[in-house]
Structure formats: structure tokens, C-alpha cells
Short mmCIF file of C-alpha atoms (C1' of nucleotides) in Angstrom, two decimals:
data_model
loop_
_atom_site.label_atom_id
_atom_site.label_comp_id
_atom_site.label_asym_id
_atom_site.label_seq_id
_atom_site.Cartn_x
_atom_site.Cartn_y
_atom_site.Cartn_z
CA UNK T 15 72.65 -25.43 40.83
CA UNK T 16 70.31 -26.96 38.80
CA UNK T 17 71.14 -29.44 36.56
CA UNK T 18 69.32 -31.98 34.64
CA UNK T 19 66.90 -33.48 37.81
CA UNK T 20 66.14 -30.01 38.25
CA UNK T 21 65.54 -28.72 34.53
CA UNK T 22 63.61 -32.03 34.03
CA UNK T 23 61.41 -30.84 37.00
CA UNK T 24 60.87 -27.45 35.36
CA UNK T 25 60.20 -28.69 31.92
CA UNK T 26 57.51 -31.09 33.45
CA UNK T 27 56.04 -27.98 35.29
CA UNK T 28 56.09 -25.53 32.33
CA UNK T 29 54.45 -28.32 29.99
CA UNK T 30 51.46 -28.18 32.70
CA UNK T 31 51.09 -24.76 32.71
CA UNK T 32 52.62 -22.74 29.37
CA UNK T 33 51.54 -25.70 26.52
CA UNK T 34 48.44 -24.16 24.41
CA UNK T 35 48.69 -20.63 25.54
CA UNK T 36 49.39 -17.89 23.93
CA UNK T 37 51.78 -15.07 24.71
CA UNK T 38 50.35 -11.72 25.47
CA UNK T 39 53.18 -9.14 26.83
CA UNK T 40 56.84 -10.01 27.38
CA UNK T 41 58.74 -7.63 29.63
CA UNK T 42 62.34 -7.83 30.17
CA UNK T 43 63.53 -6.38 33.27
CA UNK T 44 67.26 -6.83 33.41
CA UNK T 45 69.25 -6.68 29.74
CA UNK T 46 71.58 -9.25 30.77
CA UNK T 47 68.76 -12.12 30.74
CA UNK T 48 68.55 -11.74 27.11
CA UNK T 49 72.19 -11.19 26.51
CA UNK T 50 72.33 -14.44 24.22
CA UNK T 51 69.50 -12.72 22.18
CA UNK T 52 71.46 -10.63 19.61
CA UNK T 53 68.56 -8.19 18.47
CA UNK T 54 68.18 -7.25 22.13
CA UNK T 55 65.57 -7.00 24.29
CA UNK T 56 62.21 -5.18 22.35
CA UNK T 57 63.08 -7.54 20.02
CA UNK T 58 62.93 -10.28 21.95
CA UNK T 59 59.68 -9.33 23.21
CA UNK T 60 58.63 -8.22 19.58
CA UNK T 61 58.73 -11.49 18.20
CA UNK T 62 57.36 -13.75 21.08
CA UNK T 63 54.15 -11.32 21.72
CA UNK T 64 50.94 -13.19 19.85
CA UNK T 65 52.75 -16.81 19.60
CA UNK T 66 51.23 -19.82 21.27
CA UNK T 67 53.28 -22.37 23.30
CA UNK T 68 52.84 -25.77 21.47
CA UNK T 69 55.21 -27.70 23.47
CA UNK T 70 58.26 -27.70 26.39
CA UNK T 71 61.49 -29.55 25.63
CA UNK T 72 64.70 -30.18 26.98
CA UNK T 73 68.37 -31.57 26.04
CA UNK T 74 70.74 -31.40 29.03
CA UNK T 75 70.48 -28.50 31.20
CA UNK T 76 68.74 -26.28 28.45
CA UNK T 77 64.96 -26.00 27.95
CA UNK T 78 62.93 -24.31 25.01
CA UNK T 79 59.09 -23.82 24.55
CA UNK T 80 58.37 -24.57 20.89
CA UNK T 81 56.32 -21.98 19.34
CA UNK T 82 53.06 -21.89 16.54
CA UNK T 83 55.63 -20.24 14.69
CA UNK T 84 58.32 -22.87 14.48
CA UNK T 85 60.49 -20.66 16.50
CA UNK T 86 61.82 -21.65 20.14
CA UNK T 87 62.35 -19.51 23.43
CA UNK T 88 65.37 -21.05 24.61
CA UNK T 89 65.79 -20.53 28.62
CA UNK T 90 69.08 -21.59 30.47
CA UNK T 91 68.62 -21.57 34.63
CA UNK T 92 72.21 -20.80 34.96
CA UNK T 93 73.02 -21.75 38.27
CA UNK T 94 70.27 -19.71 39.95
CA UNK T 95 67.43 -19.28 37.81
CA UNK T 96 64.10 -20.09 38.53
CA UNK T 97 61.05 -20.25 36.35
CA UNK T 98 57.77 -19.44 38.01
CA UNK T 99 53.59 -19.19 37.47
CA UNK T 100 52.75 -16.67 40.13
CA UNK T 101 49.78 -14.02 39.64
CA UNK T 102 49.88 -10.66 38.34
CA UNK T 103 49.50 -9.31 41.71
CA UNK T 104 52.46 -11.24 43.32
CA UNK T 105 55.55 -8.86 44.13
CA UNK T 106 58.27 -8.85 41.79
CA UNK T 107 60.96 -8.94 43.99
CA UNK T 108 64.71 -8.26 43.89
CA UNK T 109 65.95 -10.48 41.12
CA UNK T 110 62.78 -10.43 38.85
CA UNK T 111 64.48 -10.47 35.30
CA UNK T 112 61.71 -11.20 32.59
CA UNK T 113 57.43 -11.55 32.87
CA UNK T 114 55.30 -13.34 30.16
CA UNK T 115 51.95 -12.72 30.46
CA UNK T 116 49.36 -14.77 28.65
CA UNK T 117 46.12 -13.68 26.20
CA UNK T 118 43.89 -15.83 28.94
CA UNK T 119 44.41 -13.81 31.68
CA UNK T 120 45.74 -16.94 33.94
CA UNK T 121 49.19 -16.80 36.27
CA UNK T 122 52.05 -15.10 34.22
CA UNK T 123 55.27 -16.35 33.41
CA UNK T 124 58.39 -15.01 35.61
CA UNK T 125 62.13 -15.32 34.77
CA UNK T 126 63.63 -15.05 38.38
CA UNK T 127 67.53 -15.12 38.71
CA UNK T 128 69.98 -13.72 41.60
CA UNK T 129 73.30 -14.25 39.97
CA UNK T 130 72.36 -13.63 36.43
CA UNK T 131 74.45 -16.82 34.86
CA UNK T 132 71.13 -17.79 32.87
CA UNK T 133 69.38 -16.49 30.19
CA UNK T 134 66.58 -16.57 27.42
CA UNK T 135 66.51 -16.24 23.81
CA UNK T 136 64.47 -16.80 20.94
CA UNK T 137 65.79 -19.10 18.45
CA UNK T 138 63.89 -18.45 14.90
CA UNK T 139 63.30 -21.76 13.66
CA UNK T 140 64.52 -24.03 16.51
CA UNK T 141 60.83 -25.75 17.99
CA UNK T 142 62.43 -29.00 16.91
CA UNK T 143 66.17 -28.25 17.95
CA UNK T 144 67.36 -25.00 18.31
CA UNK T 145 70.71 -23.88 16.50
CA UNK T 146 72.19 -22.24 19.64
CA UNK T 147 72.18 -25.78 21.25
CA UNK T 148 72.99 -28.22 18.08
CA UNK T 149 76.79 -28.72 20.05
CA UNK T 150 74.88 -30.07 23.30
CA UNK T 151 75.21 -33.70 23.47
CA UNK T 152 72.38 -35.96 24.33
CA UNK T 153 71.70 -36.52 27.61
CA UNK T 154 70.84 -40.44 29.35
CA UNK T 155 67.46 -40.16 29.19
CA UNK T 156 67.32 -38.71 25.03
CA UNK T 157 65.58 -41.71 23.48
CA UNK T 158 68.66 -41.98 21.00
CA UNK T 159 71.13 -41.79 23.85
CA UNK T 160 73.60 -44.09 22.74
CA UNK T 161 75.78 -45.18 25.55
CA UNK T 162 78.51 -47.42 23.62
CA UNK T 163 79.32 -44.29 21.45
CA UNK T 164 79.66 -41.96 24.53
CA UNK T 165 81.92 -44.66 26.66
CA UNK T 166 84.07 -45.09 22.88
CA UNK T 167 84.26 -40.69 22.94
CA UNK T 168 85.23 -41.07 26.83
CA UNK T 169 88.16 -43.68 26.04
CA UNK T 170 89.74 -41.10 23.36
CA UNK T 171 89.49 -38.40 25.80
CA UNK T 172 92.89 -37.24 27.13
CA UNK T 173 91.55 -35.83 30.54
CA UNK T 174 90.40 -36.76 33.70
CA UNK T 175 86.76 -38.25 34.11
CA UNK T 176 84.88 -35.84 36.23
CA UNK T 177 86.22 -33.26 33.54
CA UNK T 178 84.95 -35.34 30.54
CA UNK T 179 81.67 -36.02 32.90
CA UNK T 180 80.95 -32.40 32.71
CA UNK T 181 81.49 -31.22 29.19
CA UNK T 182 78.17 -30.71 28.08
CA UNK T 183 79.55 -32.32 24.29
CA UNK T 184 80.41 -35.56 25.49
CA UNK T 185 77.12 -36.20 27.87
CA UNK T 186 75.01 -33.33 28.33
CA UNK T 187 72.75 -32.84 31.93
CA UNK T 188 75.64 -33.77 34.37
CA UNK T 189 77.00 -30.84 36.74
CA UNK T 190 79.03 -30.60 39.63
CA UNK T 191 76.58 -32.87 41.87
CA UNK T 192 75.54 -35.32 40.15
CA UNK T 193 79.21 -35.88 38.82
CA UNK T 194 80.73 -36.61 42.43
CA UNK T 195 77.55 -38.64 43.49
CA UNK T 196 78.14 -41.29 40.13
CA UNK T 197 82.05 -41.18 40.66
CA UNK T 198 81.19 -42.67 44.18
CA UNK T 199 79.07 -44.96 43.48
CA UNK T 200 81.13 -45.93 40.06
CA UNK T 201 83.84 -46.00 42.87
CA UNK T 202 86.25 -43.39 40.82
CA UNK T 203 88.37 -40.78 41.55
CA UNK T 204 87.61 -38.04 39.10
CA UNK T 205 91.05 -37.54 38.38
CA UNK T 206 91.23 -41.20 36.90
CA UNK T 207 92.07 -40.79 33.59
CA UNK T 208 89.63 -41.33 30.54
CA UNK T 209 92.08 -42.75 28.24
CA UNK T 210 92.59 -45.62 30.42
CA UNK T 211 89.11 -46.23 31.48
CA UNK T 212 88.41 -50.02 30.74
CA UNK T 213 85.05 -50.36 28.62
CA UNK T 214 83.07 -52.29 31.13
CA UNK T 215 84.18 -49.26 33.72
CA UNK T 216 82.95 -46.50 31.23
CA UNK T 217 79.58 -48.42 31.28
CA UNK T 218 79.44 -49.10 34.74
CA UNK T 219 79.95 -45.01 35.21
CA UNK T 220 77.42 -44.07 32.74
CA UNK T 221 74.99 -46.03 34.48
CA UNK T 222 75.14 -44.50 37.73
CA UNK T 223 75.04 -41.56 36.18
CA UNK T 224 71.46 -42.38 34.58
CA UNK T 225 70.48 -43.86 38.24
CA UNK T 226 71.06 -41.29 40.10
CA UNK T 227 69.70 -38.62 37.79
CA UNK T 228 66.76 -40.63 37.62
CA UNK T 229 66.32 -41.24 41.65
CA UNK T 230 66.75 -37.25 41.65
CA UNK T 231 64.29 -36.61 39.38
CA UNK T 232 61.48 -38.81 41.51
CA UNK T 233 62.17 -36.53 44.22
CA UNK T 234 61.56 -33.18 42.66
CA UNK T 235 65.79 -32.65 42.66
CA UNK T 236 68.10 -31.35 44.82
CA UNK T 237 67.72 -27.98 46.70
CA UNK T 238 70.87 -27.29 48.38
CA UNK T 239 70.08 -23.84 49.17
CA UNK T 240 66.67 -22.20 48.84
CA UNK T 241 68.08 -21.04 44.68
CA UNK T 242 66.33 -24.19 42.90
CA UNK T 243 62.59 -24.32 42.93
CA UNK T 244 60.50 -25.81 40.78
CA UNK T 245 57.20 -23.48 38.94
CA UNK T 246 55.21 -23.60 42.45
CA UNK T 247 58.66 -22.42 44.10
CA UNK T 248 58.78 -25.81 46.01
CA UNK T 249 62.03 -27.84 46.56
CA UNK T 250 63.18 -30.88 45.71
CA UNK T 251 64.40 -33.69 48.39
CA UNK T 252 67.64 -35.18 46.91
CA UNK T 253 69.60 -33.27 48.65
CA UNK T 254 68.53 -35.74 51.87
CA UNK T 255 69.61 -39.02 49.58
CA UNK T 256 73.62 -36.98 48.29
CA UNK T 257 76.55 -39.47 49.45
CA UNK T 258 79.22 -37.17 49.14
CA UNK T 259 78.51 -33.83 47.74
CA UNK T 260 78.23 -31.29 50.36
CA UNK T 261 79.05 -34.39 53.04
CA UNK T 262 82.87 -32.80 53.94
CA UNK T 263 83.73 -34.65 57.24
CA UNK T 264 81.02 -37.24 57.58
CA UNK T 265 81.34 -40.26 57.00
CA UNK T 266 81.27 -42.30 53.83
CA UNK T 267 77.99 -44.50 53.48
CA UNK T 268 79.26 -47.35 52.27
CA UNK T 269 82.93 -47.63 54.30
CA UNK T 270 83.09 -44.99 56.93
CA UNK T 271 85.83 -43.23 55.88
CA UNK T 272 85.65 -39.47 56.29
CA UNK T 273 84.84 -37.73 53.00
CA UNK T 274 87.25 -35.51 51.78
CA UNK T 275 86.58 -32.18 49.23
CA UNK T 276 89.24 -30.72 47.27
CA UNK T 277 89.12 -27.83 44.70
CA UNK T 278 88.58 -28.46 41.60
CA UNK T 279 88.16 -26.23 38.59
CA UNK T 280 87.29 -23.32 40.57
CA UNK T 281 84.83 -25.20 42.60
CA UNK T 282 85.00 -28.20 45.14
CA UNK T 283 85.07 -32.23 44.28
CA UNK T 284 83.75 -34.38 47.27
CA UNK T 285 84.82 -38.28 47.26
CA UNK T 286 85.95 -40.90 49.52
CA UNK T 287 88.99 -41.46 49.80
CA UNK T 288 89.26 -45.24 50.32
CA UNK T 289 86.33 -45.77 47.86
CA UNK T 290 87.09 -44.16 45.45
CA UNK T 291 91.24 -43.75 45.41
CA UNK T 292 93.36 -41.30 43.86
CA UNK T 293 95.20 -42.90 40.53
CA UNK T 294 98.88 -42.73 40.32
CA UNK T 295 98.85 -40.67 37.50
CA UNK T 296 96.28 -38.79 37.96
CA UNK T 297 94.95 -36.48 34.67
CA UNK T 298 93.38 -33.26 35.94
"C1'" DC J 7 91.92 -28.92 17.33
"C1'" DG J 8 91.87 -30.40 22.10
"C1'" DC J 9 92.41 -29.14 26.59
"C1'" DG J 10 92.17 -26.26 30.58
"C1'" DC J 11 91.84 -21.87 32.71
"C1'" DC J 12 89.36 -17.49 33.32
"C1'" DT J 13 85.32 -14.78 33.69
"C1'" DC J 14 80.74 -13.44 34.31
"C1'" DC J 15 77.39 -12.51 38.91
"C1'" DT J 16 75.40 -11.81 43.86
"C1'" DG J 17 74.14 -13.36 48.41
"C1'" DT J 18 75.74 -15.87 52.35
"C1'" DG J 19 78.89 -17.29 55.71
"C1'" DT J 20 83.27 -16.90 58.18
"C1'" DG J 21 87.39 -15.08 60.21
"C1'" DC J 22 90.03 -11.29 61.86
"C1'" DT I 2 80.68 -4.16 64.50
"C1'" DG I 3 82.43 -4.08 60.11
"C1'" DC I 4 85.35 -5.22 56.52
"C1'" DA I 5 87.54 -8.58 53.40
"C1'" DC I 6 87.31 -12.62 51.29
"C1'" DA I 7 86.00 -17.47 50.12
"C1'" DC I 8 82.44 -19.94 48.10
"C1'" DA I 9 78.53 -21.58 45.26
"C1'" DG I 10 79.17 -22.91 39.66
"C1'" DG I 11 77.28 -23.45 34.04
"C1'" DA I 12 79.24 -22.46 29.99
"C1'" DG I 13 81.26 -19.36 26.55
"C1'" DG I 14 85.53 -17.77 25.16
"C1'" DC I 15 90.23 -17.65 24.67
"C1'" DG I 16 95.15 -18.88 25.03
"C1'" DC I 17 98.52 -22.38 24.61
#
DNA sequence: CGCGCCTCCTGTGTGC
DNA sequence: TGCACACAGGAGGCGC
């Protein structure tokens, strides 16, 4: 479940390790990793093969390696992917999806993902910003991250706030963790409604949202199961620092009371209930 | 157009 | 023991 602690983490790794090589063989294992790349797979090998890597970005959850030839490959971990620098001689494994080897001979490139939500493509033109991720917001830590206009989008939003906290147009890197971990600490129920979110409270939330994302990233992320690695395949730690998510039954931190989790949009939202209480009229 | 629900996937854990 | 099912969930797409 990586989201942007863990994509940050990535990025950092593949900026070590990819920037100023060049591409040498692409092989795409599994069709549905490229599925966003309309030409299809050869191509998507095709055009990549004899480009150097000139840079690693990242907005939100998506990352792209800017190209010598002003194109992008766009990657998206999905909620199990995992980008790794192994040798040629490691084994491929189950879930193996794409391999980039390099012109220098060094550790290739591997595209790993078990549940196949995330994908690569090559965006022709996008090593600045790529076109396939123009309607992702900025995330907190974009230099022109502009918190008054995202709390003055979240006031005219006529939904609940872990909802609004999620859509990647509105603020871009939070997911479902790092959404229930700022709602308790903001001390909101995500069914609160945006529209009636005081100013001052829509700052207050979008700071704990940069905090914790931030005390995340110092730790490498959170690895709640053994899915989100960084390059080397090592975990991150925040999972040992969560409040809430994943914390059904314990107590809450800061008052004791016995955190609750309740589904929510086909998933689970963990809060406490005396922290962080349910509105009257609660917006879904 | 905004909002919210559904779907795509597979491995793991649990209950009968 | 084995089967059935819940669960994890990012984001595109679609229906209202």
C-alpha cells in the first residue's frame, strides 16, 4: 500500500541507481503492466531501448524517470508494486512483470507486482510533467504546494473529509493510511463534512497530513505486510509509529479509548471514537 | 459536472 | 482437511 512515504522512498532509491544510465533491453513479462501504454508492449520496449535516464521524479503516488529524449517512463506501484536493482542472475520469481537492463552491464531494473493494480508507460514528451498525470494535484511537499488554495477547494467540497483527503485532484500522495493517521491527530471523524470545515481546521488537517508523511518518510515508510520494499527490498518502520490504522481493539494513544474500524469505501477506516467523534450529520 | 460506487487482481487468513 | 469468503486498496470509469 504504498503511498507517498513509500514512492518518495523509491524515487530516492531509483535516483541512486537508474540517473545517467542508459537503457539496454526492456522485457515485459506480463501485458497487463503496460496496459496504460496504448501501443502495447514491443512498443513500449521499442522506444525506451538506447535512452539514458537523466532524472527520477515524483507528484503524489506516481513516479517517472525523465529520459535524453524528453520522453518519461511513467511507473505507478499500485498497491503492490515494487521496483527493484537485483542482478541478472537473481531469480525472477512469481510476480516478475517487466526487466530493464542497462548498456553498463550493472544490476538491472525489475518491475515486481503480485496483484497487478500498477503499471508503466512511456509518456512521449512528459520528462518535465507527463500528460497522463497533468489531473494529479500537488502533493505537501511540491515546492508550489499551496495550502490556502487546497483548504479554499476542501471548503467547496460537498463530501466527507477522508473522501476529499483521498482524491488524488484535491491533494495528491494521501491513501488509506496516512488519511486515518492525520484525521486522528487533526482529531476528525472522516465523515465530518468538508463544506463545514472551519478554515483554521482545514489548516490544522493539512498539516498533519504533511507531518506525518514526513515522519514516514524518515523511516523508510510503512511496511504493513512484506508487499512494500524499497530498491534493496528492505522495509520501512512506520508501521511501529501508526496510531490507529491497523490498531482495531487497542487502545487509543492519546485517551485510551478502544479504536474502532468501520468499512469504508470498500475498505476499512480506523479512528477513535472519543477523539475523534462522529458528526451529526455525517457526509459519507 | 460533481459525487460515489464498482471493478480490476492475488495471496493470506479465518471460519465452518 | 478443504472449501468459501473476507480483506488488503489506488484509481479509472461510469452511472446518477
Amino acid at each position: 500500500m504504498p503511498e507517498l512515504p513509500e514512492v518518495e522512498t523509491v524515487r530516492l532509491g531509483l535516483a541512486r541507481h537508474a540517473t545517467g544510465r542508459r537503457i539496454a533491453g526492456v522485457e515485459v513479462l506480463h501485458p497487463r503492466a503496460v496496459r496504460r501504454h496504448a501501443p502495447g508492449g514491443d512498443d513500449f520496449a521499442a522506444v525506451l531501448v538506447g535512452r539514458v535516464v537523466t532524472g527520477v521524479h515524483r507528484r503524489g503516488k506516481y513516479l517517472w524517470l525523465a529520459l535524453d529524449s524528453d520522453d518519461a517512463l511513467v511507473g505507478h506501484l499500485g498497491m503492490s508494486g515494487q521496483l527493484l536493482f537485483l542482478g541478472a542472475e537473481a531469480p525472477p520469481g512469481p510476480h516478475l512483470r517487466v526487466r530493464f537492463r542497462f548498456a553498463d552491464g550493472g544490476p538491472e531494473l525489475r518491475f515486481v507486482d503480485q496483484r497487478t493494480f500498477g503499471g508503466m508507460a512511456v509518456s512521449l514528451g512528459g520528462a518535465a510533467l507527463p500528460a497522463e498525470i497533468a489531473h494529479i494535484a500537488r502533493d505537501p511537499f511540491d515546492p508550489q504546494f499551496d495550502p490556502e488554495r487546497v483548504v479554499a477547494a476542501l471548503r467547496r467540497r460537498r463530501t466527507g473529509v477522508k473522501r476529499a483527503l483521498l482524491d488524488q485532484t484535491l491533494v495528491s500522495g494521501v491513501g488509506n493510511i496516512y488519511a486515518d493517521e492525520s484525521l486522528w491527530r487533526a482529531g476528525l471523524h472522516g465523515a465530518r463534512p468538508t463544506d463545514r470545515l472551519t478554515r483554521p481546521a482545514g489548516r490544522r488537517l493539512l498539516a498533519h497530513v504533511t507531518e506525518v508523511m514526513g515522519e514516514a518518510l524518515v523511516q523508510g515508510g510503512t511496511s504493513f505486510d512484506a508487499l512494500y520494499v524499497n530498491v534493496n527490498g528492505e522495509s520501512g518502520y512506520f508501521d511501529r509509529s501508526l496510531s490507529v490504522y491497523g490498531r482495531e481493539g487497542e487502545p487509543c494513544p492519546r485517551c485510551d479509548a478502544v479504536v474502532r474500524r468501520e468499512p469504508f469505501m470498500n475498505r476499512s477506516s480506523y479512528f477513535c471514537p472519543r477523539c475523534q467523534p462522529r458528526p451529526r450529520r455525517p457526509s459519507a
